[in-house]
Coordinates of C-alpha atoms and ligand atoms in Angstrom, one line a residue:
M22 CA 20.6 21.3 -21.0
R23 CA 17.8 20.5 -23.3
H24 CA 14.2 21.0 -21.9
V25 CA 11.6 18.3 -22.0
S26 CA 8.5 19.5 -23.9
R27 CA 6.1 16.5 -23.6
Y28 CA 5.3 13.7 -21.7
V29 CA 4.0 10.3 -23.2
S30 CA 1.9 7.4 -21.9
T31 CA 3.8 4.1 -21.4
R32 CA 0.9 2.5 -23.3
G33 CA 1.4 4.7 -26.2
D34 CA -2.2 5.6 -26.6
A35 CA -3.0 9.0 -24.8
P36 CA -2.3 12.4 -25.8
A37 CA 1.0 13.7 -24.8
L38 CA 0.9 16.4 -22.1
S39 CA 3.2 19.5 -20.9
F40 CA 4.6 19.1 -17.3
E41 CA 1.4 20.6 -15.6
Q42 CA -0.8 18.7 -17.7
A43 CA 0.8 15.4 -16.9
M44 CA 0.9 16.2 -13.0
L45 CA -2.5 17.1 -12.7
T46 CA -3.8 14.2 -14.6
G47 CA -1.8 11.6 -12.7
L48 CA -2.6 8.5 -14.6
A49 CA -2.6 8.6 -18.5
R50 CA -6.3 7.7 -20.1
D51 CA -5.0 4.6 -21.5
G52 CA -4.0 3.3 -18.2
G53 CA -0.4 4.0 -18.7
L54 CA 2.1 6.1 -16.6
Y55 CA 3.5 9.5 -18.0
V56 CA 7.3 9.7 -18.9
P57 CA 9.3 12.4 -20.6
E58 CA 9.3 12.0 -24.2
S59 CA 13.4 11.8 -23.8
V60 CA 15.4 12.6 -20.9
P61 CA 17.6 15.6 -21.2
V62 CA 21.3 14.8 -20.4
M63 CA 23.1 17.0 -17.8
P64 CA 26.7 17.9 -18.9
H65 CA 29.7 17.0 -16.7
E66 CA 30.7 20.4 -15.8
Q67 CA 26.9 21.3 -14.8
I68 CA 26.9 18.2 -12.5
A69 CA 30.2 19.1 -11.0
A70 CA 29.0 22.9 -10.3
L71 CA 26.3 21.4 -8.2
A72 CA 29.1 20.8 -5.4
G73 CA 28.5 23.0 -2.5
L74 CA 24.9 24.3 -3.5
S75 CA 22.0 24.5 -1.3
Y76 CA 19.8 21.6 -1.8
E77 CA 17.3 24.2 -3.1
E78 CA 19.5 25.6 -5.6
A79 CA 20.6 22.1 -6.9
A80 CA 17.0 21.0 -7.0
Y81 CA 16.2 24.0 -9.2
R82 CA 19.0 23.2 -11.5
I83 CA 18.4 19.4 -11.8
M84 CA 14.5 19.8 -12.2
R85 CA 14.2 22.9 -14.3
P86 CA 14.5 21.2 -17.9
F87 CA 11.8 19.1 -16.8
V88 CA 9.1 21.8 -16.1
G89 CA 9.2 23.7 -19.6
D90 CA 7.2 26.5 -19.4
S91 CA 4.5 25.2 -17.0
F92 CA 6.1 27.5 -14.4
G93 CA 8.3 30.5 -14.4
D94 CA 11.7 30.5 -13.1
D95 CA 11.2 32.7 -10.2
E96 CA 7.8 30.9 -9.6
F97 CA 9.5 27.5 -9.7
R98 CA 12.6 28.8 -7.6
A99 CA 9.9 30.0 -4.8
I100 CA 7.9 26.9 -5.2
I101 CA 11.2 24.6 -4.0
D102 CA 12.1 27.0 -1.3
R103 CA 8.7 26.7 0.2
A104 CA 8.6 22.8 -0.3
Y105 CA 11.7 22.5 2.0
A106 CA 11.4 25.2 4.4
G107 CA 9.9 22.9 7.1
F108 CA 12.5 20.1 7.0
G109 CA 14.1 19.7 10.2
H110 CA 17.8 19.7 8.6
S111 CA 19.7 22.4 7.0
A112 CA 21.3 19.9 4.5
R113 CA 17.6 18.3 3.8
A114 CA 19.2 14.8 2.7
P115 CA 22.5 14.3 4.8
L116 CA 24.9 11.4 4.5
T117 CA 26.1 9.5 7.3
Q118 CA 29.0 6.9 6.9
I119 CA 28.2 3.3 8.4
G120 CA 31.1 1.6 7.3
P121 CA 34.3 1.8 4.5
N122 CA 32.5 2.8 1.4
H123 CA 29.1 2.6 2.7
F124 CA 26.7 5.5 3.6
L125 CA 23.2 6.2 4.5
L126 CA 20.9 9.1 2.9
E127 CA 19.0 10.4 5.5
L128 CA 15.5 11.1 3.8
F129 CA 13.5 11.2 6.9
H130 CA 13.9 14.9 7.9
G131 CA 10.6 16.1 6.4
P132 CA 7.4 16.7 8.1
T133 CA 6.0 13.1 8.4
L134 CA 9.4 11.4 8.9
A135 CA 9.6 9.8 5.5
F136 CA 11.2 10.4 2.0
K137 CA 7.6 10.8 0.7
D138 CA 7.9 14.4 1.9
F139 CA 10.5 15.5 -0.7
A140 CA 8.0 14.9 -3.5
M141 CA 5.0 15.3 -1.6
Q142 CA 5.8 18.9 -0.2
L143 CA 6.6 19.7 -3.6
I144 CA 3.7 18.7 -5.6
G145 CA 1.6 20.2 -2.8
Q146 CA 3.2 23.7 -3.8
L147 CA 2.9 23.0 -7.3
F148 CA -0.7 21.7 -7.1
Q149 CA -1.5 25.3 -5.3
V150 CA -0.1 27.6 -7.7
A151 CA -1.6 25.7 -10.7
L152 CA -5.2 25.2 -9.2
E153 CA -5.1 28.8 -8.1
R154 CA -4.0 29.9 -11.7
S155 CA -7.1 27.8 -13.3
G156 CA -9.6 28.2 -10.6
Q157 CA -10.0 24.2 -10.8
R158 CA -11.0 22.2 -8.0
V159 CA -9.6 18.7 -7.6
T160 CA -10.4 15.3 -5.8
I161 CA -7.0 13.6 -4.8
V162 CA -7.2 10.1 -4.3
G163 CA -4.3 8.2 -3.1
A164 CA -3.3 4.5 -2.2
T165 CA -0.7 4.1 0.4
S166 CA 1.0 1.3 2.6
G167 CA 1.6 3.7 5.1
D168 CA 4.0 6.7 4.2
T169 CA 2.6 8.2 1.0
G170 CA -0.8 8.8 2.7
S171 CA 0.6 10.9 5.8
A172 CA 2.8 12.7 3.4
A173 CA -0.2 13.5 1.3
I174 CA -2.3 14.7 4.2
E175 CA 0.5 16.8 5.4
A176 CA 0.8 18.3 1.9
F177 CA -2.8 19.0 1.0
R178 CA -4.6 19.3 4.7
G179 CA -6.9 22.4 5.0
L180 CA -6.4 23.6 1.2
S181 CA -9.8 25.0 -0.2
N182 CA -9.4 23.8 -3.5
V183 CA -8.8 20.2 -3.1
D184 CA -10.2 17.2 -1.0
V185 CA -7.8 14.2 -0.2
F186 CA -8.7 10.5 0.4
I187 CA -6.2 8.1 1.1
L188 CA -7.1 4.6 1.0
F189 CA -4.8 2.3 3.1
P190 CA -4.9 -1.6 4.3
R191 CA -6.9 -1.9 7.4
G192 CA -4.4 -3.2 10.2
R193 CA -1.5 -3.4 7.7
V194 CA 0.3 -0.3 8.7
S195 CA 2.0 0.8 11.8
E196 CA 0.2 2.7 14.5
V197 CA 2.3 5.7 14.3
Q198 CA 1.6 5.8 10.4
R199 CA -2.3 5.2 10.9
R200 CA -2.4 8.0 13.5
Q201 CA -0.6 10.5 11.3
M202 CA -3.2 9.9 8.4
T203 CA -6.2 9.6 11.0
T204 CA -5.7 12.3 13.6
P205 CA -5.5 15.6 11.2
V206 CA -8.7 17.8 11.9
E207 CA -8.9 19.5 8.6
S208 CA -12.4 18.5 6.9
N209 CA -11.0 18.3 3.4
V210 CA -9.0 15.2 4.9
H211 CA -10.6 11.5 4.6
A212 CA -8.6 8.6 6.0
L213 CA -10.3 5.3 4.3
A214 CA -9.3 1.9 5.9
L215 CA -10.0 -0.7 3.3
E216 CA -10.5 -4.0 3.8
G217 CA -7.7 -5.8 1.8
D218 CA -3.8 -5.2 1.0
F219 CA -2.0 -2.4 -0.6
D220 CA -2.2 -4.0 -3.9
D221 CA -6.1 -3.7 -3.7
C222 CA -5.9 -0.2 -2.8
Q223 CA -3.8 0.5 -5.7
A224 CA -6.0 -1.6 -8.1
R225 CA -9.0 0.4 -6.8
L226 CA -7.4 3.7 -7.2
K227 CA -6.5 2.7 -11.0
D228 CA -9.9 1.5 -11.6
M229 CA -11.0 5.1 -10.4
F230 CA -8.8 6.6 -12.9
N231 CA -10.1 4.2 -15.7
D232 CA -13.5 5.3 -15.0
F233 CA -14.0 8.3 -16.9
E234 CA -17.2 9.3 -16.0
F235 CA -16.5 9.2 -12.2
R236 CA -12.7 10.7 -13.0
D237 CA -14.2 13.7 -14.9
A238 CA -17.2 14.5 -12.4
V239 CA -14.6 14.6 -9.5
G240 CA -11.8 16.2 -10.8
L241 CA -9.5 12.9 -9.9
A242 CA -6.0 13.8 -9.6
G243 CA -3.2 11.5 -8.0
V244 CA -0.4 11.9 -6.0
N245 CA 0.8 8.3 -6.2
S246 CA 4.1 7.7 -7.9
I247 CA 2.1 7.3 -10.9
N248 CA 2.4 11.0 -10.9
W249 CA 5.5 12.1 -12.9
A250 CA 6.1 15.2 -10.6
R251 CA 6.8 12.6 -7.6
V252 CA 9.6 10.9 -9.5
L253 CA 11.1 14.1 -10.9
A254 CA 11.5 15.7 -6.9
Q255 CA 13.3 12.0 -6.1
V256 CA 15.9 12.6 -8.7
V257 CA 17.5 15.4 -6.9
Y258 CA 18.8 13.6 -3.8
Y259 CA 20.8 11.1 -6.0
F260 CA 22.4 13.9 -7.5
T261 CA 23.3 16.0 -4.4
S262 CA 24.6 12.8 -2.5
A263 CA 26.7 11.4 -5.7
V264 CA 28.1 14.6 -5.8
S265 CA 29.0 15.1 -2.1
L266 CA 30.9 11.7 -2.6
G267 CA 32.9 12.9 -5.8
A268 CA 30.5 12.6 -8.7
P269 CA 30.8 13.2 -11.2
H270 CA 34.6 12.5 -11.1
R271 CA 33.8 9.2 -9.5
P272 CA 31.0 6.8 -9.8
V273 CA 28.8 6.1 -6.9
S274 CA 26.2 3.1 -6.1
F275 CA 23.1 3.1 -4.9
T276 CA 20.7 0.5 -2.8
V277 CA 17.1 1.2 -2.5
P278 CA 14.5 -0.1 -0.5
T279 CA 12.0 -0.9 -2.7
G280 CA 8.3 -1.4 -3.0
N281 CA 6.3 0.6 -5.8
F282 CA 9.7 1.0 -7.7
G283 CA 9.5 4.9 -7.7
D284 CA 12.2 6.0 -5.7
I285 CA 14.5 3.8 -7.6
F286 CA 13.2 4.8 -10.9
A287 CA 14.1 8.4 -9.7
G288 CA 17.8 7.1 -9.7
Y289 CA 17.1 5.4 -13.1
I290 CA 16.3 8.9 -14.4
A291 CA 19.2 10.4 -12.6
R292 CA 21.4 7.9 -14.3
A293 CA 20.0 8.5 -17.6
M294 CA 20.6 12.3 -17.2
G295 CA 24.3 11.7 -16.9
L296 CA 24.9 10.9 -13.1
P297 CA 27.9 8.2 -13.1
I298 CA 25.8 5.4 -11.0
E299 CA 27.5 2.5 -11.3
K300 CA 25.1 0.1 -9.7
L301 CA 21.4 0.6 -8.8
V302 CA 20.3 -2.2 -6.3
I303 CA 16.8 -3.1 -5.8
A304 CA 16.4 -4.2 -2.1
T305 CA 13.1 -6.0 -1.5
N306 CA 11.6 -7.5 1.8
Q307 CA 9.7 -11.3 1.8
N308 CA 7.8 -9.6 -1.1
D309 CA 10.2 -10.3 -3.5
I310 CA 8.5 -10.1 -6.9
L311 CA 10.9 -7.4 -8.3
H312 CA 13.9 -9.6 -7.2
R313 CA 12.5 -12.9 -8.6
A314 CA 11.6 -10.9 -11.7
L315 CA 15.2 -9.7 -12.2
S316 CA 16.7 -13.2 -11.3
T317 CA 14.3 -15.5 -13.6
G318 CA 12.5 -13.2 -15.9
A319 CA 8.9 -14.2 -14.6
Y320 CA 6.8 -11.3 -13.2
T321 CA 4.3 -13.5 -10.9
T322 CA 2.1 -12.2 -8.3
T323 CA 1.6 -14.4 -5.2
G324 CA 0.1 -12.2 -2.9
V325 CA 1.2 -9.9 -0.4
A326 CA 2.5 -11.4 3.0
P327 CA 2.6 -8.8 6.0
S328 CA 6.0 -7.8 6.9
I329 CA 7.8 -5.6 9.5
S330 CA 8.6 -3.2 6.6
P331 CA 4.9 -2.6 5.9
S332 CA 5.5 0.0 3.5
M333 CA 7.0 -2.4 0.9
D334 CA 4.4 -4.9 1.2
I335 CA 3.8 -4.8 -2.5
Q336 CA 3.5 -7.2 -5.5
V337 CA 2.2 -5.1 -8.3
S338 CA 5.1 -2.7 -8.6
S339 CA 3.5 0.1 -10.5
N340 CA 6.3 2.1 -11.6
F341 CA 8.3 -1.0 -13.0
E342 CA 5.9 -0.3 -16.1
R343 CA 7.9 2.8 -16.5
V344 CA 11.5 0.5 -17.2
L345 CA 9.6 -2.1 -19.1
F346 CA 8.6 1.0 -21.5
D347 CA 12.0 1.7 -21.8
A348 CA 13.4 -2.1 -21.9
Y349 CA 10.9 -3.0 -24.7
G350 CA 12.4 -0.1 -26.9
R351 CA 9.3 2.2 -25.9
D352 CA 6.8 0.1 -27.6
G353 CA 3.5 1.0 -25.9
R354 CA 1.8 -1.9 -27.4
A355 CA 4.0 -4.3 -25.9
V356 CA 3.6 -2.6 -22.3
A357 CA -0.2 -2.5 -22.6
Q358 CA -0.1 -6.4 -23.2
L359 CA 2.1 -7.1 -20.4
M360 CA 0.0 -5.1 -18.1
D361 CA -3.1 -6.9 -19.8
E362 CA -1.5 -10.3 -18.7
L363 CA -0.5 -9.3 -15.3
K364 CA -4.4 -8.1 -14.7
T365 CA -5.9 -11.4 -16.3
E366 CA -3.3 -14.1 -15.3
G367 CA -1.6 -12.6 -12.5
G368 CA 1.8 -12.1 -14.2
F369 CA 3.9 -12.3 -17.3
T370 CA 7.3 -13.2 -18.8
I371 CA 9.9 -10.8 -19.5
S372 CA 11.3 -10.9 -23.1
Q373 CA 15.0 -12.4 -23.1
G374 CA 15.9 -9.0 -24.8
A375 CA 14.3 -6.8 -22.0
L376 CA 15.7 -8.9 -19.3
E377 CA 19.1 -8.3 -20.6
T378 CA 18.3 -4.7 -21.0
L379 CA 17.1 -4.5 -17.2
R380 CA 20.1 -6.5 -15.8
A381 CA 22.4 -4.0 -17.7
T382 CA 21.0 -1.3 -15.1
F383 CA 19.5 -3.2 -11.7
E384 CA 21.1 -5.4 -9.4
S385 CA 18.8 -7.1 -6.9
G386 CA 18.6 -8.7 -3.5
R387 CA 15.9 -10.0 -0.8
C388 CA 15.9 -9.8 2.8
S389 CA 14.2 -12.0 5.2
E390 CA 12.4 -10.8 8.3
D391 CA 15.0 -12.5 10.4
E392 CA 17.6 -10.8 8.7
T393 CA 16.0 -7.4 8.8
Y394 CA 15.8 -7.5 12.7
A395 CA 19.5 -8.7 12.9
T396 CA 20.3 -5.9 10.8
I397 CA 18.6 -3.2 12.6
R398 CA 20.3 -4.8 15.6
T399 CA 23.8 -4.8 14.2
E400 CA 23.9 -1.4 13.2
H401 CA 22.5 -0.2 16.5
D402 CA 25.2 -2.2 18.3
R403 CA 28.0 -1.3 15.9
N404 CA 27.3 2.1 14.8
G405 CA 25.2 3.5 17.3
E406 CA 22.6 4.1 14.3
T407 CA 19.0 3.1 15.0
I408 CA 17.4 2.3 11.5
C409 CA 13.9 1.6 10.5
P410 CA 13.1 -1.6 9.2
H411 CA 12.9 -0.5 5.5
T412 CA 16.4 1.0 5.6
A413 CA 17.3 -2.2 7.3
V414 CA 16.3 -4.3 4.1
G415 CA 18.3 -1.8 2.1
V416 CA 21.4 -2.1 4.3
N417 CA 21.1 -5.8 4.3
V418 CA 21.0 -6.3 0.6
A419 CA 23.7 -3.5 -0.1
G420 CA 26.1 -5.8 2.2
G421 CA 26.2 -8.0 -0.8
F422 CA 27.3 -5.4 -3.4
L423 CA 29.8 -3.1 -1.5
S424 CA 33.2 -2.5 -3.4
E425 CA 35.4 0.4 -4.0
V426 CA 32.6 2.4 -5.3
P427 CA 31.0 4.2 -2.6
M428 CA 27.7 2.7 -1.9
V429 CA 24.8 5.0 -1.1
T430 CA 22.0 2.9 0.9
L431 CA 18.7 5.0 0.9
S432 CA 17.3 5.6 4.6
T433 CA 14.0 6.1 3.9
A434 CA 12.0 6.3 7.0
H435 CA 12.5 7.5 10.6
P436 CA 12.6 4.6 13.1
A437 CA 10.1 6.3 15.2
K438 CA 7.5 5.3 12.9
F439 CA 7.9 1.5 13.4
P440 CA 8.8 1.5 17.2
D441 CA 7.7 -2.1 17.7
A442 CA 10.0 -3.8 15.3
V443 CA 12.9 -1.3 16.5
E444 CA 12.2 -2.2 20.1
K445 CA 11.9 -5.9 19.3
A446 CA 15.5 -5.4 17.8
T447 CA 17.4 -3.2 19.9
G448 CA 15.4 -3.4 23.1
Q449 CA 15.0 0.4 22.6
R450 CA 11.7 2.4 21.9
P451 CA 12.6 5.2 19.5
P452 CA 10.9 8.4 20.7
L453 CA 8.9 10.5 18.3
P454 CA 10.2 13.8 17.5
D455 CA 8.9 16.8 19.8
R456 CA 6.4 18.1 17.5
M457 CA 4.8 14.7 17.2
A458 CA 4.8 13.8 20.8
D459 CA 1.2 13.9 21.6
L460 CA 0.4 11.9 18.4
F461 CA -1.2 9.1 20.6
D462 CA -3.4 11.4 22.6
R463 CA -5.1 12.9 19.6
P464 CA -8.8 11.4 18.7
E465 CA -8.7 9.4 15.5
R466 CA -11.1 9.8 12.3
M467 CA -11.5 7.3 9.9
T468 CA -14.0 5.2 7.7
E469 CA -14.0 1.5 7.1
V470 CA -14.5 0.8 3.5
P471 CA -14.9 -2.6 1.7
N472 CA -12.9 -3.4 -1.2
D473 CA -15.6 -2.6 -3.4
L474 CA -15.0 0.2 -6.5
A475 CA -18.8 1.2 -6.5
A476 CA -19.0 1.9 -2.7
L477 CA -15.8 3.9 -2.8
E478 CA -16.7 5.9 -5.7
A479 CA -20.4 6.4 -4.0
L480 CA -18.6 7.4 -0.7
I481 CA -16.3 10.0 -2.5
R482 CA -19.1 11.5 -4.4
E483 CA -21.4 12.0 -1.5
R484 CA -18.2 13.5 0.7
T485 CA -17.3 15.9 -2.3
G486 CA -20.9 16.7 -3.6
R487 CA -19.8 16.0 -7.2
Ligands
PLP10 C1 9.7 3.8 4.2 C2 9.7 3.2 3.0 N1 10.7 2.9 2.4 C3 10.6 2.1 0.8 C4 9.7 2.4 0.0 C5 9.6 1.8 -0.9 O1 9.8 2.8 -2.1 P1 9.0 2.6 -3.6 O2 7.5 2.3 -3.4 O3 9.2 3.9 -4.3 O4 9.9 1.6 -4.3 C6 8.6 3.0 0.8 C7 7.3 3.2 0.1 O5 6.9 3.7 -0.9 C8 8.5 3.4 2.1 O6 7.6 4.3 2.6
LIG11 N1 5.1 2.6 0.1 C1 4.0 3.3 -0.3 C2 3.2 2.8 -1.4 C3 2.7 4.0 -2.3 O1 3.9 4.2 -3.1 P1 4.0 5.5 -3.9 O2 5.2 5.8 -4.2 O3 3.6 5.2 -5.2 O4 3.1 6.5 -3.7 C4 3.4 4.0 1.0 O5 4.2 4.3 1.9 O6 2.5 4.5 1.0

């Protein structure tokens, strides 16, 4: 398979970078997101040869061409092995069947019980190797609607060359999610409860990246899915699950509970690499901007409405920019203009040509709050499966797209992260795994912060002394 040598910005006005540079940079200096200059295609026989391999070996073969010479072969293998050693299931991402031709891909066996661990554990290892080599010290700032934050803290806690600041919307994450972020005792961890919603957290994060003086002074790095390495790690489980269902000899479809569009974008990359994905279905909760955009062509923000699937309470869906870049023929100026309209006017209209391109790849659906509860209840009663509300959104939307082609719905978090919603739906409270059983007894530590760039930057500078 050909190797990717460079990553380019979706806004076309930042220097092209190597894999390691793009990973440590996060957001491009023109405000865009890095993508591979071109996506390598994995030949049919190499996809077939993934059957029966360990998750780690498959991960190595799928990701290696994207890494270029940033990491040596043995070094990269060792990084992958360390990343997944702490997962609670030997298959890492096992499949379970919930109906004729309908499967759940369980992505919650990592240390913080959500799919974020697949990428964050890998990024943690990659950062450590890269920073030790360069002697650099970085300040990671992340925005979270609940799961990215805990996964990032878990991956970077206690590291001597990293400070990690996580912005989460105060009162809008589940109690388990909040405690996962506020109970770690390491002094390099800073949980910041922001007065606002997730879009505010993500907007302030991007503002920090666009303030070059601050960015350079603190050595700002990002581990949200704006970071290409996050997306890359998530490509792997599309391959492993599809191959175990017969790919590349037969096609497979995926439904992805979607918010910031990072996870489904990884599926889009898998498809571009040659994995025969028939349908790629975007499943949204009541914050349905992506479903509306695909249906009408109007990408218009309406304000975030809190839901029982809080990690998907997002309106400004960051990675959508990456598919727009392709849909507009990789015209960075056109993308920059759309993003400008989004910022100044709260939305934009997708051109007819780009909309047709998007519709050729993606389907979409929306799931209401009542439907989410009903789906959790039905899966519990019919299949004995307890699923989290995000997964329920996926299962519900996937129901409209079932066919003779196997459908895989991504099960993105463990139900115990959202016990109130699950208990309300099923009458039973899902227990936390043993290693987290004392989560509610641990003391919490967090700082309440305003939705104000200057105040946030001042706090980060003071805490890091930079
Ligand atoms: C449990 C869960 N499901 C789904 C999503 C949506 O994923 P994405 O933001 O990659 O679209 C998230 C947040 O990212 C999440 O934490
Ligand atoms: N749902 C996410 C929001 C941030 O998404 P990311 O994939 O861009 O990090 C969360 O749980 O924090």
